[in-house]
PDB file of C-alpha atoms in Angstrom:
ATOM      1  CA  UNK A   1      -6.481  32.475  -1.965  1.00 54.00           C
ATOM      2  CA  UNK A   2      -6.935  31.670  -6.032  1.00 63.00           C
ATOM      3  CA  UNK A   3      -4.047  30.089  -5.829  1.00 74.00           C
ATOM      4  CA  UNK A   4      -5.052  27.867  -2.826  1.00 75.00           C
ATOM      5  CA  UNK A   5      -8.994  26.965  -4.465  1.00 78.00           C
ATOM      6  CA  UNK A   6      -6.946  26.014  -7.582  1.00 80.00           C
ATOM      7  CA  UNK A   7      -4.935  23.749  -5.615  1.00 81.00           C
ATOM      8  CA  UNK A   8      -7.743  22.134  -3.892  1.00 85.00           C
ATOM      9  CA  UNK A   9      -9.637  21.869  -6.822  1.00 84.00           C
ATOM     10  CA  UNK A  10      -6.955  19.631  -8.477  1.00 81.00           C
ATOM     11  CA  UNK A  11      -6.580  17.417  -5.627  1.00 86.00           C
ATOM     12  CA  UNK A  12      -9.819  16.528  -5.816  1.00 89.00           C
ATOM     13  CA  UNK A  13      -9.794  15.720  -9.479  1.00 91.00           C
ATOM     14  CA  UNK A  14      -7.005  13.786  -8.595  1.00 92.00           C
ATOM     15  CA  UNK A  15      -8.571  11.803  -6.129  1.00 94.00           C
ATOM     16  CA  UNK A  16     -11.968  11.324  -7.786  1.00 94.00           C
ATOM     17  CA  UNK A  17      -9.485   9.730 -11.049  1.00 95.00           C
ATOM     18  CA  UNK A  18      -7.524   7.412  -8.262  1.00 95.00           C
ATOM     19  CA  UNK A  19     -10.837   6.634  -7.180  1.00 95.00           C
ATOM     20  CA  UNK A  20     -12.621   5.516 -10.171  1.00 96.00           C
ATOM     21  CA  UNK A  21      -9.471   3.849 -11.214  1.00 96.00           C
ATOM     22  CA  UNK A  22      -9.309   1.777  -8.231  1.00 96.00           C
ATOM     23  CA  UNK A  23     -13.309   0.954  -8.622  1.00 96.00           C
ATOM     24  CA  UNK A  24     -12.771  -0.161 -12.359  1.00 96.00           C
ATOM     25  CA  UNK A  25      -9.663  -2.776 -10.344  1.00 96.00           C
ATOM     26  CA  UNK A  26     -11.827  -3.701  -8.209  1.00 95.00           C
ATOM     27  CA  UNK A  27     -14.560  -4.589 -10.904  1.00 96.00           C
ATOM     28  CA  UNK A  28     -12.321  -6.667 -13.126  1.00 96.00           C
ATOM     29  CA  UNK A  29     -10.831  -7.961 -10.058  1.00 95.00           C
ATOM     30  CA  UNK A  30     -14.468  -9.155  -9.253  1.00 93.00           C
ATOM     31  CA  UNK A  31     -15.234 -10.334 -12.835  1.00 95.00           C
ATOM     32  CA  UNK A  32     -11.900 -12.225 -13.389  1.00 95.00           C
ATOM     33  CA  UNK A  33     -12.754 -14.526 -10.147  1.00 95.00           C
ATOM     34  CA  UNK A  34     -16.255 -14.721 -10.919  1.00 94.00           C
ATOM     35  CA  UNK A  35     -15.499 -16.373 -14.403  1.00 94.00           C
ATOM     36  CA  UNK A  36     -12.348 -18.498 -12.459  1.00 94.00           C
ATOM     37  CA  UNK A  37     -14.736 -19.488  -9.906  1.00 93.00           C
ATOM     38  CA  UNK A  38     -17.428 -20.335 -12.975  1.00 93.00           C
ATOM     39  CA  UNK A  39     -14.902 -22.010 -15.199  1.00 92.00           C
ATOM     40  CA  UNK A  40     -13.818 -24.170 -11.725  1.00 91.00           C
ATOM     41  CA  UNK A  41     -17.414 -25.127 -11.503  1.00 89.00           C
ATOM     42  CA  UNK A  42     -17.836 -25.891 -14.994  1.00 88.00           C
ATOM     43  CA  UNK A  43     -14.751 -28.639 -14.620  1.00 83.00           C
ATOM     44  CA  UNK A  44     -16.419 -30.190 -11.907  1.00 71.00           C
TER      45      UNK A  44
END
């Protein structure tokens, strides 16, 4: 049963780091077109 929480427990760590690691990609993702997009604009 420990054993088992323990295990649980760590998968969810896991997948709260995957998480914020994908929502940090998805920010600079987000950021790095905005300024393209901006920079595009600028040139025109």
């Amino acid at each position: 049963m420990v054993n088992a929480g323990n295990a649980t427990m760590i998968n969810n760590q896991k997948e709260r780091v995957v998480s914020e690691l994908l929502a940090k990609k998805v920010m600079l993702n987000c950021v790095a077109i905005f300024v393209f997009m901006g920079g595009l604009m600028l040139k025109c």
